[in-house]
Short mmCIF file of C-alpha atoms in Angstrom, two decimals:
data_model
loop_
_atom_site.label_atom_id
_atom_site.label_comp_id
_atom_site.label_asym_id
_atom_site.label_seq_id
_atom_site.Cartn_x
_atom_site.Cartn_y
_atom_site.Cartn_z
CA UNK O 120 66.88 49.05 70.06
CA UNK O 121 66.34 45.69 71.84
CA UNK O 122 63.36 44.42 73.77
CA UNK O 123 65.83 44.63 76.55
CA UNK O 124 67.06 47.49 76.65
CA UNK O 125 63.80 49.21 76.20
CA UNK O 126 62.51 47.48 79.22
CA UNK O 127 65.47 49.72 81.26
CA UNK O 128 64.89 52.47 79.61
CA UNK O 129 61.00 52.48 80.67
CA UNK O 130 61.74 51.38 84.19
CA UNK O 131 64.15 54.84 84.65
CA UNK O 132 61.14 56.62 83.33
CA UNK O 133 58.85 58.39 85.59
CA UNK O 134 55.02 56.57 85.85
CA UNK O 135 53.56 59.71 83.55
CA UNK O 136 56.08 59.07 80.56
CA UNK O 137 56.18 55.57 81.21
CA UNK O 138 51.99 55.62 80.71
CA UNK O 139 52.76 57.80 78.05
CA UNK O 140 55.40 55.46 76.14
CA UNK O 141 52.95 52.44 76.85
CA UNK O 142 49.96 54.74 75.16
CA UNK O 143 52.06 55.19 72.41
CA UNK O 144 53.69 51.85 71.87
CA UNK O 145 49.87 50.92 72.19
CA UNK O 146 48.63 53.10 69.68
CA UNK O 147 51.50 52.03 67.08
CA UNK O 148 49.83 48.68 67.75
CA UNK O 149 46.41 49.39 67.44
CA UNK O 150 48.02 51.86 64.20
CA UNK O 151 49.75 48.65 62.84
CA UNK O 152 46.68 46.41 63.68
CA UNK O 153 44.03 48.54 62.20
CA UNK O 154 46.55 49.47 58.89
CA UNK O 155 46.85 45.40 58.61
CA UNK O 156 42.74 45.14 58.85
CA UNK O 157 42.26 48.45 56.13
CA UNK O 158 44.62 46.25 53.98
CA UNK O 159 43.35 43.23 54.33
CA UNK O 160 39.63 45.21 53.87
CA UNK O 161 41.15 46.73 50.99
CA UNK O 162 42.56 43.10 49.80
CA UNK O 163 38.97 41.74 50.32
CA UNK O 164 36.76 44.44 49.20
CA UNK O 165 39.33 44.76 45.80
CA UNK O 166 38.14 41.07 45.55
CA UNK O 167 34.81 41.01 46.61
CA UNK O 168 34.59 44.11 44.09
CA UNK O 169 36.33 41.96 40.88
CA UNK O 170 33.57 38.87 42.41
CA UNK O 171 31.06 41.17 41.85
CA UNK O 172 31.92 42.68 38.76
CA UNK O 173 32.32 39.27 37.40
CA UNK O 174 29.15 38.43 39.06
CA UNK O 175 27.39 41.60 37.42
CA UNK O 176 28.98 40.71 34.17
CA UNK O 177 27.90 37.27 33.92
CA UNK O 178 23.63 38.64 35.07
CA UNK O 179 24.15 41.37 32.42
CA UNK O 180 25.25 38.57 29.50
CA UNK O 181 22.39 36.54 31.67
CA UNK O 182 19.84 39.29 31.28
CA UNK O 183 21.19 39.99 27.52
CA UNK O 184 20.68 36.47 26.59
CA UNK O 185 17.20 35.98 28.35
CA UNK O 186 16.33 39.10 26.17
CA UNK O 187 17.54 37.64 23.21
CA UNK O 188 15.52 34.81 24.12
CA UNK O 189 11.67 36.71 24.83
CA UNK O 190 12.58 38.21 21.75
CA UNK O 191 13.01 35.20 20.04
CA UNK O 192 10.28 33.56 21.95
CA UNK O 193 8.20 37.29 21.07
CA UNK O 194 8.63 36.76 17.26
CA UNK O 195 7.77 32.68 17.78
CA UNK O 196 4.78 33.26 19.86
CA UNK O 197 3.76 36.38 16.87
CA UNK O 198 3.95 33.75 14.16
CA UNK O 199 2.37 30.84 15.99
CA UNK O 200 -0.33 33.23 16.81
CA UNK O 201 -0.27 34.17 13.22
CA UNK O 202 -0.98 30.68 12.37
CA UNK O 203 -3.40 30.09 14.95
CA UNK O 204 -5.39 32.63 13.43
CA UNK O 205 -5.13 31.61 9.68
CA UNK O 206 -6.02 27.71 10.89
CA UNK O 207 -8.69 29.07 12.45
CA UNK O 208 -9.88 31.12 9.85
CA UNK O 209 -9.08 27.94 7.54
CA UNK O 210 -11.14 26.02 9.80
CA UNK O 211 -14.00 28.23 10.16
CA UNK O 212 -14.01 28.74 6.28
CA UNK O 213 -13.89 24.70 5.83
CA UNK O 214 -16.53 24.67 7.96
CA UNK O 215 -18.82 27.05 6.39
CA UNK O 216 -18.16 24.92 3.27
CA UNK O 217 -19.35 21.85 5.13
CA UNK O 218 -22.31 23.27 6.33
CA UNK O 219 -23.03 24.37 2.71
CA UNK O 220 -22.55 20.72 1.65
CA UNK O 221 -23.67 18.73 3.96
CA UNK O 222 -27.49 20.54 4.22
CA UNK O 223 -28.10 19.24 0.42
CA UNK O 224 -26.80 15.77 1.76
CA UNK O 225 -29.58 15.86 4.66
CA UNK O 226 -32.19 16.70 2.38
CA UNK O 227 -30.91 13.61 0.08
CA UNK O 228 -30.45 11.26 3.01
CA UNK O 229 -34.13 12.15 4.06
CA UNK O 230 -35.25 11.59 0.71
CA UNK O 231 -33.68 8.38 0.45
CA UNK O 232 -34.49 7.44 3.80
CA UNK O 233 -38.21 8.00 3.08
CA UNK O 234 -37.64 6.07 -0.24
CA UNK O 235 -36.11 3.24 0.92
CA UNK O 236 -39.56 3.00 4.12
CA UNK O 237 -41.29 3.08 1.14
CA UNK O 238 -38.91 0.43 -0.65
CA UNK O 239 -39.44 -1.81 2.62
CA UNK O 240 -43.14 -1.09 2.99
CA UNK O 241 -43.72 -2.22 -0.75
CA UNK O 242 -41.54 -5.35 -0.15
CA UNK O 243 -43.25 -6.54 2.98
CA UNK O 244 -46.03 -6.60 0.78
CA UNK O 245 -44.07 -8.15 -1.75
CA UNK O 246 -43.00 -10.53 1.07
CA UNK O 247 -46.86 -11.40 2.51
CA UNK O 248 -47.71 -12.31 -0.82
CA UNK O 249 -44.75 -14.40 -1.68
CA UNK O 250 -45.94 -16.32 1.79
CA UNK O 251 -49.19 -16.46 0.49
CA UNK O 252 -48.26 -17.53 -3.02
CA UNK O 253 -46.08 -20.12 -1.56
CA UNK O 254 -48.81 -21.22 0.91
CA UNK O 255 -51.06 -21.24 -2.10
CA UNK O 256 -48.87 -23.29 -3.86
CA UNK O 257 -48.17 -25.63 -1.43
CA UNK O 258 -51.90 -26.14 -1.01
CA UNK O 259 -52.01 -26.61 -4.97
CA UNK O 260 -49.06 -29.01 -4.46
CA UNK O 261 -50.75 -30.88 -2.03
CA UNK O 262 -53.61 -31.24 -3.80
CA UNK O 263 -51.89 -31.76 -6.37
CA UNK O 264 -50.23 -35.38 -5.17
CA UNK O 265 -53.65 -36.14 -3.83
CA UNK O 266 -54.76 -35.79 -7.72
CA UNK O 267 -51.97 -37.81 -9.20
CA UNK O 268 -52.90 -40.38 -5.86
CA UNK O 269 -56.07 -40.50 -7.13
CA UNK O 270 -55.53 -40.84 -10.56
CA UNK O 271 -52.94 -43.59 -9.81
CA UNK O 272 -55.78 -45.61 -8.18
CA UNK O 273 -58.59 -44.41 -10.61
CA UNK O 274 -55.55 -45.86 -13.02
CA UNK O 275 -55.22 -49.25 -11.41
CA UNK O 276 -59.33 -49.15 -10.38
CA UNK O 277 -59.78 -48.61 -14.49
CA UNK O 278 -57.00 -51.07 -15.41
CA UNK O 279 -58.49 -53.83 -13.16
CA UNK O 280 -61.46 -52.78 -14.79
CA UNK O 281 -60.16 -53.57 -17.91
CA UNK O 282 -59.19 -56.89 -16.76
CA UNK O 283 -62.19 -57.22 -15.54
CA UNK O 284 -63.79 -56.34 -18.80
CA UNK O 285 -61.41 -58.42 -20.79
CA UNK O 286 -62.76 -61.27 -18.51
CA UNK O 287 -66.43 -60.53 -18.84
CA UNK O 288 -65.90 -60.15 -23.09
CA UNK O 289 -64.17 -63.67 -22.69
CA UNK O 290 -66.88 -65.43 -20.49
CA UNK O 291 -69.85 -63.46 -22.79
CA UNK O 292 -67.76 -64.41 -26.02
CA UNK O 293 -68.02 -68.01 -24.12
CA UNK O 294 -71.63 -67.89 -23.01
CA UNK O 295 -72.47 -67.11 -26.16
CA UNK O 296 -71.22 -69.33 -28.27
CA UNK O 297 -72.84 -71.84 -25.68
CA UNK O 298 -75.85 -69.93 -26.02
CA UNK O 299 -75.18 -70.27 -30.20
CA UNK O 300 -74.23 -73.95 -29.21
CA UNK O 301 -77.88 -74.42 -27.02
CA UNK O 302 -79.56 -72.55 -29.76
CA UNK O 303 -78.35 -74.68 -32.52
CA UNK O 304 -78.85 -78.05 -29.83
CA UNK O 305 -82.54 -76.76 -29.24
CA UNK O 306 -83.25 -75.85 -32.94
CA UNK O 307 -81.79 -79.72 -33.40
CA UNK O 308 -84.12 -80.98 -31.04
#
């Protein structure tokens, strides 16, 4: 049937059938419109159902994978926990060892620290009388030089002496052989 003649037809009708054709041509409408939405609802849900089943696929593999993962991080945390605990104990037992050593070391460091005081004590005295020894000698040194002065002068005193003596033998060996010569003169006379 055409638009057209449709239009007659429902102009010929009385008001109650022609409200009653319009109802119905308005309820195939709404029929057609809301069979068109439930489609296109079925259309989206169908997709939005395959979107989430994809999307619930990939946060189970997610969730799989992140389990795989604190498991993996479970047994890495177990053994560096186990290893925590044998450095520690490894430490602790190094340290006891340590402590075992180093109290004999104390005692020897003590000893040798009270040692070596004495060592210094002993060579500060060693020291004051090296200073006094060389003060001594220096003294001894000194009067020493003043010695050898001396004697240098006693030396040149005694040689002038000498030459002095030598002198005196010459002028007595002379006086007296003038004496000889006056004796023999008076004796002549």
């Amino acid at each position: 049937m055409s638009p057209r003649f449709r239009a007659i037809l429902i102009l010929r009708l009385s008001n109650t059938t022609r409200l009653l054709i319009l109802l119905c041509f308005l309820l195939k409408t709404i029929k057609a419109n809301v069979r068109a939405q439930l489609t296109e609802r079925r259309t989206y849900t169908a997709k939005s159902a395959a979107g989430f089943e994809r999307l619930r696929e990939l946060q189970r593999r997610e969730r799989d994978s992140s389990r795989e993962k604190v498991e993996g991080l479970g047994f890495e945390v177990d053994e560096w926990k186990s290893k925590y605990k044998q450095s520690k104990a490894e430490a602790n037992s190094a340290q006891n060892t340590l402590q075992k050593e180093i109290t004999p070391l104390r005692d020897t460091n003590r000893t040798i620290q009270l040692k070596l005081r004495d060592i210094e004590v002993a060579n500060d005295d060693f020291e004051r009388q090296a200073r006094n020894t060389t003060s001594s000698l220096e003294d001894l040194k000194s009067k020493y030089n003043v010695a050898i002065e001396r004697g240098v002068m006693l030396e040149e005193e005694f040689k002038l002496g000498e030459q002095e003596r030598g002198a005196l033998k010459i002028e007595t060996q002379r006086l007296r052989g003038e004496l000889f010569d006056l004796k023999v003169e008076a004796e002549i006379m």
